[in-house]
JSON list of C-alpha atoms and ligand atoms in Angstrom, two decimals:
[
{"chain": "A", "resi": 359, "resn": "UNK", "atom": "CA", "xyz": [0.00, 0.00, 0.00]},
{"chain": "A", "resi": 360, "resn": "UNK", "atom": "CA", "xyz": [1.49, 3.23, -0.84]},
{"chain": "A", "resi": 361, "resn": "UNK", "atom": "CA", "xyz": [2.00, 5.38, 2.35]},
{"chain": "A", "resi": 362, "resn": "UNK", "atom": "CA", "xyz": [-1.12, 8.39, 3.37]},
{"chain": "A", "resi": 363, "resn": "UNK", "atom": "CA", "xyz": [1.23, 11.34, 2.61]},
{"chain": "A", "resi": 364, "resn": "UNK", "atom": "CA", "xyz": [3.08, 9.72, -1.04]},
{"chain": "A", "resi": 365, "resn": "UNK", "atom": "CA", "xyz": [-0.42, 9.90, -2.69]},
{"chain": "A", "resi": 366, "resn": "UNK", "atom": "CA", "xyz": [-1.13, 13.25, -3.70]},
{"chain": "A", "resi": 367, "resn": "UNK", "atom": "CA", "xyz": [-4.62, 12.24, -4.24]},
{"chain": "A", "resi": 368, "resn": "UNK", "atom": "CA", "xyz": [-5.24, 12.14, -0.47]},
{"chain": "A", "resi": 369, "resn": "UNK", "atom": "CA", "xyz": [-2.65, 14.51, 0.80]},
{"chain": "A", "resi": 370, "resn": "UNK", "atom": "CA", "xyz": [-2.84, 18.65, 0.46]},
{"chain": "A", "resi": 371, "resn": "UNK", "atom": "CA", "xyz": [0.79, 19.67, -0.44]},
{"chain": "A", "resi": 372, "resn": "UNK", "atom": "CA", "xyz": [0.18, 23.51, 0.53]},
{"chain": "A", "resi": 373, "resn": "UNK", "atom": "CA", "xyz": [1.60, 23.56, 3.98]},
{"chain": "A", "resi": 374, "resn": "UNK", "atom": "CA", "xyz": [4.50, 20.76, 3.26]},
{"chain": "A", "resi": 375, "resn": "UNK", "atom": "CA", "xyz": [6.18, 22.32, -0.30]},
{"chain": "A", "resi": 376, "resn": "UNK", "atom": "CA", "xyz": [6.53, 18.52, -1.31]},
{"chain": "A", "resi": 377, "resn": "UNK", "atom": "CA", "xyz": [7.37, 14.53, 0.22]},
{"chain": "A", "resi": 378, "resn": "UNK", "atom": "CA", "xyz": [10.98, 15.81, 0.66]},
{"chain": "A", "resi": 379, "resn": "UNK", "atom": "CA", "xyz": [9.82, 19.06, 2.69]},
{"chain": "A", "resi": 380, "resn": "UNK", "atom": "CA", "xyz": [7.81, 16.40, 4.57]},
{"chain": "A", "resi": 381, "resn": "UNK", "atom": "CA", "xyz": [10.07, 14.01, 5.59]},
{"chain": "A", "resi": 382, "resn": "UNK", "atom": "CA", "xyz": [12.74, 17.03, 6.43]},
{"chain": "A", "resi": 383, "resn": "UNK", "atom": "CA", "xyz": [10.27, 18.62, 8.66]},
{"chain": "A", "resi": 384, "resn": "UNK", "atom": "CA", "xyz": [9.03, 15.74, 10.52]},
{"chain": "A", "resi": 385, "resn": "UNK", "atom": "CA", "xyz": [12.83, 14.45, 10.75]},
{"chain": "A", "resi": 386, "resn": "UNK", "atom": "CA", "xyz": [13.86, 17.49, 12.35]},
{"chain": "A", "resi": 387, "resn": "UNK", "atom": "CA", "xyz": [10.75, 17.33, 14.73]},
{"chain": "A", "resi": 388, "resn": "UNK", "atom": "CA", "xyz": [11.34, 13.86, 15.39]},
{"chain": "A", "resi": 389, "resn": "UNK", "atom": "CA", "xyz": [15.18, 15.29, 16.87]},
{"chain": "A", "resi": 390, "resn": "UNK", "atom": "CA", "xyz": [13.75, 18.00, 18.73]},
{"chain": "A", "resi": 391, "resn": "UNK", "atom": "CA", "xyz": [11.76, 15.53, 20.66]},
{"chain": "A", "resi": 392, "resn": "UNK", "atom": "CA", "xyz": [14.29, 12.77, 21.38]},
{"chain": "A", "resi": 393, "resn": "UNK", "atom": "CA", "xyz": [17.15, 15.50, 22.33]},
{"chain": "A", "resi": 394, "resn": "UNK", "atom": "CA", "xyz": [14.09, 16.92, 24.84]},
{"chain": "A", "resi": 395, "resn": "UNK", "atom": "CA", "xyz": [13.19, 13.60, 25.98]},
{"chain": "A", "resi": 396, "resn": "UNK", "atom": "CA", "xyz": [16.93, 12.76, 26.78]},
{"chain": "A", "resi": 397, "resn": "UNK", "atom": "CA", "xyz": [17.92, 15.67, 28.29]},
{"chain": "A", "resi": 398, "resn": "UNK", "atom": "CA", "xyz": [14.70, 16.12, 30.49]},
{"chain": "A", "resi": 399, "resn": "UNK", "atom": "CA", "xyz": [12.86, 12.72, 30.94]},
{"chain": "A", "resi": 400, "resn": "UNK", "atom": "CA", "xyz": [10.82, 14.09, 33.86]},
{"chain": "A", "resi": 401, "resn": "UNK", "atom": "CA", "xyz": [8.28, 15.99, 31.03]},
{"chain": "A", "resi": 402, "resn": "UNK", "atom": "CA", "xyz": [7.52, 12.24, 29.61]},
{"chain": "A", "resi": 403, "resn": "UNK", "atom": "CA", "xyz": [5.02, 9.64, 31.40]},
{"chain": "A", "resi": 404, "resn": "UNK", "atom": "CA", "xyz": [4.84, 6.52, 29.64]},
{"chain": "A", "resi": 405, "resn": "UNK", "atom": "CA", "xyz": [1.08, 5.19, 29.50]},
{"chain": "A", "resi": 406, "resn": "UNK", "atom": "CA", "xyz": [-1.84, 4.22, 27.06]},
{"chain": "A", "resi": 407, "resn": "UNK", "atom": "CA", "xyz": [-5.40, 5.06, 26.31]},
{"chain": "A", "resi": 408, "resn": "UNK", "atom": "CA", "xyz": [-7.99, 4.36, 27.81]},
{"chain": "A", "resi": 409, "resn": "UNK", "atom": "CA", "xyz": [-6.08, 4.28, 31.09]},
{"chain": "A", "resi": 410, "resn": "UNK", "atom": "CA", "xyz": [-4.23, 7.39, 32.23]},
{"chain": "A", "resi": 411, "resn": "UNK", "atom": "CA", "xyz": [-1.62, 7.36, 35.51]},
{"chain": "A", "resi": 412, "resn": "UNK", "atom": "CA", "xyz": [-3.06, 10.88, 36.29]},
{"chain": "A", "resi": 413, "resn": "UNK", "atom": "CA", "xyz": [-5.52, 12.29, 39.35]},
{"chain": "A", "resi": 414, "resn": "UNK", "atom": "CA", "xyz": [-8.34, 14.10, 38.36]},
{"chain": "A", "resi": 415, "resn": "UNK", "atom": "CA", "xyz": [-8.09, 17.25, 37.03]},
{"chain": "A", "resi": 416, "resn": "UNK", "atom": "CA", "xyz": [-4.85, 17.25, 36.13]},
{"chain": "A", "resi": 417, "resn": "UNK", "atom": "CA", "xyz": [-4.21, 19.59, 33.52]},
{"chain": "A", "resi": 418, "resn": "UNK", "atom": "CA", "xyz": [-5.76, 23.12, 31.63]},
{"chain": "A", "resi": 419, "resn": "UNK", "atom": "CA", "xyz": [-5.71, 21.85, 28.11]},
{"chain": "A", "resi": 420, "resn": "UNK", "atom": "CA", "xyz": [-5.70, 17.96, 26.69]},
{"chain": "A", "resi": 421, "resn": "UNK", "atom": "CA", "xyz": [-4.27, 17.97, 23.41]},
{"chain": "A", "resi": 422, "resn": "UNK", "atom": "CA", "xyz": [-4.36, 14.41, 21.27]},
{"chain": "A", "resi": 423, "resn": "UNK", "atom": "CA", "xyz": [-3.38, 14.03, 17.57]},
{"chain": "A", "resi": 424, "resn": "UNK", "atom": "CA", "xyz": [-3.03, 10.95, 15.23]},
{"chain": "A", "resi": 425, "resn": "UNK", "atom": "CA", "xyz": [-4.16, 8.52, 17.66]},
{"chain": "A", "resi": 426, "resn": "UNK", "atom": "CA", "xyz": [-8.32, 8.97, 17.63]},
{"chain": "A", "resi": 427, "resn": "UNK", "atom": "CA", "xyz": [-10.19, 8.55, 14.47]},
{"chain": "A", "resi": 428, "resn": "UNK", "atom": "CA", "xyz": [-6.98, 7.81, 12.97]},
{"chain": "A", "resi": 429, "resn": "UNK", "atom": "CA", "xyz": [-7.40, 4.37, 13.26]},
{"chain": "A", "resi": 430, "resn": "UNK", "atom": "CA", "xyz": [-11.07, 3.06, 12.91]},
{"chain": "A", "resi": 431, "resn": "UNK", "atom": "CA", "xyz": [-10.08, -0.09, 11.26]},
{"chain": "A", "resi": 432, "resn": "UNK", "atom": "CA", "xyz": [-7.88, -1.09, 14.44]},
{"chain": "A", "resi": 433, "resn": "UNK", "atom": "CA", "xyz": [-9.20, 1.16, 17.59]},
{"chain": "A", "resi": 434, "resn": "UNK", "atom": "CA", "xyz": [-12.74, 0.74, 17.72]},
{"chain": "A", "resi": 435, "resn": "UNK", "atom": "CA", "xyz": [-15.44, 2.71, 19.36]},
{"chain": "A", "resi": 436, "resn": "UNK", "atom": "CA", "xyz": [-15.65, 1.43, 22.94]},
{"chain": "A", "resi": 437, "resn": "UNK", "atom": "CA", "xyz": [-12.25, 2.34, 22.54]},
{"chain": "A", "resi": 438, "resn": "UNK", "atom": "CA", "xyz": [-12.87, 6.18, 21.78]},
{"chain": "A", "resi": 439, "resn": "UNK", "atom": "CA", "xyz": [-15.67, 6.08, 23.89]},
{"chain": "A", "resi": 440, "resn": "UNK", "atom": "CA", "xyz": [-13.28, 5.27, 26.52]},
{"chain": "A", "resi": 441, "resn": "UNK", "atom": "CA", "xyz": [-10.45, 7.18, 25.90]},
{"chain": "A", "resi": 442, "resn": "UNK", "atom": "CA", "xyz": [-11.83, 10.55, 25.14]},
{"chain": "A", "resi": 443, "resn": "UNK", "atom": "CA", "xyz": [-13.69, 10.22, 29.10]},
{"chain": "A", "resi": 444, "resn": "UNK", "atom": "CA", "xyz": [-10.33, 9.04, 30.59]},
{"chain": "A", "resi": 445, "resn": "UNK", "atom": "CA", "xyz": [-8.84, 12.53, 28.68]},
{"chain": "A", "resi": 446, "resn": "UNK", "atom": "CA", "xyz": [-11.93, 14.06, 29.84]},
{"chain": "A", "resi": 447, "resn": "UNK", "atom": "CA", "xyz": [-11.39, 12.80, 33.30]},
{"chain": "A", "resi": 448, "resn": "UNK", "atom": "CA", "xyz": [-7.76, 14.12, 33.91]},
{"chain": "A", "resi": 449, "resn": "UNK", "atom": "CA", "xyz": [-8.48, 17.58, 32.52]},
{"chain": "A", "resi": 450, "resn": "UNK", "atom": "CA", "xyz": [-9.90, 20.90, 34.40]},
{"chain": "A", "resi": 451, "resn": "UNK", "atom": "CA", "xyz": [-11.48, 22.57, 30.48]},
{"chain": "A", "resi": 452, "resn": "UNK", "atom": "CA", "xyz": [-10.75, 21.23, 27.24]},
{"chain": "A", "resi": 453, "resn": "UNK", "atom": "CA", "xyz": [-9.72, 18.50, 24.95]},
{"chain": "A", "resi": 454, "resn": "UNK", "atom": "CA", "xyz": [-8.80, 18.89, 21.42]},
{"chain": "A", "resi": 455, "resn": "UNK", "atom": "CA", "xyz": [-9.03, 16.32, 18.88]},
{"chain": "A", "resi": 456, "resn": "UNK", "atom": "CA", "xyz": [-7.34, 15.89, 15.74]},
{"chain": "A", "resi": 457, "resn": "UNK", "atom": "CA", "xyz": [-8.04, 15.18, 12.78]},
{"chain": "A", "resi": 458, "resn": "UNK", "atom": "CA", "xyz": [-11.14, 13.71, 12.46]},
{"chain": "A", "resi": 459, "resn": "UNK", "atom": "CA", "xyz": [-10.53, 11.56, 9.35]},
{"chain": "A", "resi": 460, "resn": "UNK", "atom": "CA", "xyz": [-9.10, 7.68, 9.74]},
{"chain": "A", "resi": 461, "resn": "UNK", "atom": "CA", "xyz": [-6.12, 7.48, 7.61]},
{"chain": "A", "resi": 462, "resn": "UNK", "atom": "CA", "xyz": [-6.49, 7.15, 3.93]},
{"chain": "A", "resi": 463, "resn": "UNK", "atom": "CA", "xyz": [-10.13, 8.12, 4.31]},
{"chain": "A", "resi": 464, "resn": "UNK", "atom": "CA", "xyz": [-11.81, 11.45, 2.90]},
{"chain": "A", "resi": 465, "resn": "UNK", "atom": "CA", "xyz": [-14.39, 11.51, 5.31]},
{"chain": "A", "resi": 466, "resn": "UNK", "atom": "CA", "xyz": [-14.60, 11.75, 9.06]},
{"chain": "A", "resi": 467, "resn": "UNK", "atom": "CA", "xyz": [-14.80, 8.88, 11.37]},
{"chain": "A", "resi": 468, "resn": "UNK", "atom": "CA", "xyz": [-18.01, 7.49, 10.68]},
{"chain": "A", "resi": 469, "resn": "UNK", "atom": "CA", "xyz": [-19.69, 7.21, 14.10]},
{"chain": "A", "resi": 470, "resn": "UNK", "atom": "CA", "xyz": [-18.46, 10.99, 15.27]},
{"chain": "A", "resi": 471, "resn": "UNK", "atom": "CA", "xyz": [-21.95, 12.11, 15.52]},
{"chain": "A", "resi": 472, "resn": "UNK", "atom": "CA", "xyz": [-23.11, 8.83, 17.52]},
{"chain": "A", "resi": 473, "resn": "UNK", "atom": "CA", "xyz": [-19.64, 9.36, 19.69]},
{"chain": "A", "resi": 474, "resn": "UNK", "atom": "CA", "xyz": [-20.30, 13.30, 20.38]},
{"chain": "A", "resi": 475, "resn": "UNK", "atom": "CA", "xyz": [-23.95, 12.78, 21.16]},
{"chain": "A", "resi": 476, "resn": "UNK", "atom": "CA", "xyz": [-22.80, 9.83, 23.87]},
{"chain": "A", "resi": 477, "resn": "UNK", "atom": "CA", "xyz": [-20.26, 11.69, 25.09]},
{"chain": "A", "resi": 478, "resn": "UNK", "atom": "CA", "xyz": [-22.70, 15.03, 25.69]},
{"chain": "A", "resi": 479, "resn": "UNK", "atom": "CA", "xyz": [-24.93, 12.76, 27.96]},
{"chain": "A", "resi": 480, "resn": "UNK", "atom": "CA", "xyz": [-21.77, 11.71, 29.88]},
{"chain": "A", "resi": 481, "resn": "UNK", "atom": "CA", "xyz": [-21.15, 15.56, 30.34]},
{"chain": "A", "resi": 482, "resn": "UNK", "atom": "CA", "xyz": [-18.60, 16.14, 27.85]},
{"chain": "A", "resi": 483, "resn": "UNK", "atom": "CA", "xyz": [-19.57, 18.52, 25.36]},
{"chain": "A", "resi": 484, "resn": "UNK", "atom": "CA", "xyz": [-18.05, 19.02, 22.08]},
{"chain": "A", "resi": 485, "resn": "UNK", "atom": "CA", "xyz": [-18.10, 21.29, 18.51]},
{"chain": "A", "resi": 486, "resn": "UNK", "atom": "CA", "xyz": [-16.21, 20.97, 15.41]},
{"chain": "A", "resi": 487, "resn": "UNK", "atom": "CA", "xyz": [-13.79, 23.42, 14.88]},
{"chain": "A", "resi": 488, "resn": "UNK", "atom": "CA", "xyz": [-11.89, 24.27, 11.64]},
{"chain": "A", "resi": 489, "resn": "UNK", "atom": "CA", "xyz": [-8.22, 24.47, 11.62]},
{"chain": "A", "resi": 490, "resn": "UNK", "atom": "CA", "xyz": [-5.46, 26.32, 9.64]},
{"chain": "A", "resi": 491, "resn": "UNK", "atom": "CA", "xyz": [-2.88, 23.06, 8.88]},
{"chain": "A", "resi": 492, "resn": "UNK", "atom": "CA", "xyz": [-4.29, 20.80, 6.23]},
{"chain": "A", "resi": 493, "resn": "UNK", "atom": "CA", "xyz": [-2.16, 17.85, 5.12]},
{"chain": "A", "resi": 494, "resn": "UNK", "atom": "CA", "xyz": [-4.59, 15.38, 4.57]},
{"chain": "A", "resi": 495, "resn": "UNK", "atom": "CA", "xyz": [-6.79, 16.18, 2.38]},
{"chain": "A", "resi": 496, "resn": "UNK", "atom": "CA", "xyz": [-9.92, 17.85, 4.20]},
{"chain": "A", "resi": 497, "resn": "UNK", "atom": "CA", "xyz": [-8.52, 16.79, 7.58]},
{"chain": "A", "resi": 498, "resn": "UNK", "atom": "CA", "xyz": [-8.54, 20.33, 8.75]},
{"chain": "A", "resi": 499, "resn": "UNK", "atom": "CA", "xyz": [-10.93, 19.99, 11.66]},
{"chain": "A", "resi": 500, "resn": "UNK", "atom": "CA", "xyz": [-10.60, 18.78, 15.06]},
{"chain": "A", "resi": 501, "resn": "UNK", "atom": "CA", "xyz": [-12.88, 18.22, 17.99]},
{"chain": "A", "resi": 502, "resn": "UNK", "atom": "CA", "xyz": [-12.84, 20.40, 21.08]},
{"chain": "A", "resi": 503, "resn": "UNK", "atom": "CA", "xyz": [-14.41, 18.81, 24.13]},
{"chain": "A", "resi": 504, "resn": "UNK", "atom": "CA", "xyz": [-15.57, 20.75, 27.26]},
{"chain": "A", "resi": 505, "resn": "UNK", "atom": "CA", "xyz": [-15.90, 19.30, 30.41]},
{"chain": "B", "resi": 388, "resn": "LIG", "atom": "C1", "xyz": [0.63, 8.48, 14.34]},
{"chain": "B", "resi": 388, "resn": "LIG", "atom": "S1", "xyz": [1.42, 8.68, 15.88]},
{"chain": "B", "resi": 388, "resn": "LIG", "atom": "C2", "xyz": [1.04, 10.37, 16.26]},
{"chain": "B", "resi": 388, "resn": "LIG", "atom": "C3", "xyz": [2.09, 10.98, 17.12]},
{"chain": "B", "resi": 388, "resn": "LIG", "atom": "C4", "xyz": [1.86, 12.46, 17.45]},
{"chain": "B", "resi": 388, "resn": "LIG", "atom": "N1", "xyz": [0.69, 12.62, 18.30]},
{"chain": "B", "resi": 388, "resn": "LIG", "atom": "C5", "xyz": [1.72, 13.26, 16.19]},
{"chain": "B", "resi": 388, "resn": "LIG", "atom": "O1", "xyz": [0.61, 13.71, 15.88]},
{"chain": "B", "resi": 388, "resn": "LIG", "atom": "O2", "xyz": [2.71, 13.44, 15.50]},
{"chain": "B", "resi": 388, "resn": "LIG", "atom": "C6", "xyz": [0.34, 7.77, 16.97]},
{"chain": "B", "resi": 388, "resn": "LIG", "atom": "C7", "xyz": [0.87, 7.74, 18.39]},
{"chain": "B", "resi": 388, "resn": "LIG", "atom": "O3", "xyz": [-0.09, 7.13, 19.26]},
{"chain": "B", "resi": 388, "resn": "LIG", "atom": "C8", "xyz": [0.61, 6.37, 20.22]},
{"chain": "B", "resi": 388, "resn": "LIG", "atom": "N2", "xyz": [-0.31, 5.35, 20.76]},
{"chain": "B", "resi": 388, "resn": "LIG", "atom": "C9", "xyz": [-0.63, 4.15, 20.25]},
{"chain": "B", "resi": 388, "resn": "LIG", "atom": "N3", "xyz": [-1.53, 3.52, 21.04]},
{"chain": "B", "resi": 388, "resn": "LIG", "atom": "C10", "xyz": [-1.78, 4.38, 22.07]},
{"chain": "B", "resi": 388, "resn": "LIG", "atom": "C11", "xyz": [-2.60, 4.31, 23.23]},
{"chain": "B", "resi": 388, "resn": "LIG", "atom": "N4", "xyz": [-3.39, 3.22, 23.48]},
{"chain": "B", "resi": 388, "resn": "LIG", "atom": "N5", "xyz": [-2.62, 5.35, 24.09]},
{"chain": "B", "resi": 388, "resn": "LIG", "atom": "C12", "xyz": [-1.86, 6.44, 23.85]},
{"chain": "B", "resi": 388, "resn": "LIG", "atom": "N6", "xyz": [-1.04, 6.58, 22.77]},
{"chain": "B", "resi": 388, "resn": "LIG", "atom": "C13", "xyz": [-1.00, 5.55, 21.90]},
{"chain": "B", "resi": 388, "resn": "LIG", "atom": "C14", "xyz": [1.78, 5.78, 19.43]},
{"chain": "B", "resi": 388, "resn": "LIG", "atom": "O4", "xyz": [2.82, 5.42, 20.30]},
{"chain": "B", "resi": 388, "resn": "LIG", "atom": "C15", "xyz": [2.16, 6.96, 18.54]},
{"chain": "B", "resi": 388, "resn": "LIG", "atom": "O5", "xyz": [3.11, 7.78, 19.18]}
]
């Protein structure tokens, strides 16, 4: 299978000039982080969704990209479900979401509206919001939760 961001048919190349842009930007993020990791491992907690080593409350903003309704065909919904009220749970305001599109897909995760609707009942609200960055094509939306 050729990779999401090689097929120009799914991927916007407006923000990234072209593949080699691309991989130079997300190689030189991919530095940043490991030098920042090494030299100040306290910032990192290892863990994984839908169970987070935090109290309550624990911090302002809950920010979670490439991970939800990236990957329907693997992570299914009890899975979101879950997840999005364990972010929920360990943050004082707001989550954001992005993007809202499973990988090689053009259209947003499928049960969003079933998802937002549970999740509203649970207390969580949530809108759509449109975003500046667009890579894949018409992923430029993400989810912001209230809680
Ligand atoms: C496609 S990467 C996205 C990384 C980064 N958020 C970004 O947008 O560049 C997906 C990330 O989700 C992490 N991941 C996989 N399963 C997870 C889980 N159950 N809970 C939390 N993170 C998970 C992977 O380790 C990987 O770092």
């Amino acid at each position: 299978m050729v990779p999401e961001w090689k097929d120009h048919h799914v991927s916007d190349w407006t923000f990234f000039a072209d593949p080699d842009e691309h991989r130079l930007i997300r190689h030189r993020s991919a530095q940043r982080f490991t030098a920042h990791a090494r030299t100040s491992p306290q910032h990192y907690v290892p863990a994984a969704l839908p169970t987070l080593p935090f109290p309550d409350g624990s911090f302002d903003l809950v920010l979670s990209s490439h991970l939800l309704f990236s990957y329907a065909d693997d992570l299914d919904y009890d899975f979101h479900r879950r997840s999005i009220l364990e972010l929920a749970r360990v943050t004082r305001s707001e989550i954001q979401l992005f993007p809202l599109m499973p990988v090689g897909s053009a259209h947003r995760y499928p049960q969003l509206d079933e998802l937002l609707a549970e999740l509203a009942r649970s207390g969580v609200t949530s809108r759509i919001v449109q975003v500046d960055y667009e890579f894949q094509r018409g992923g430029n939306e993400m989810v912001v939760c209230r809680v």
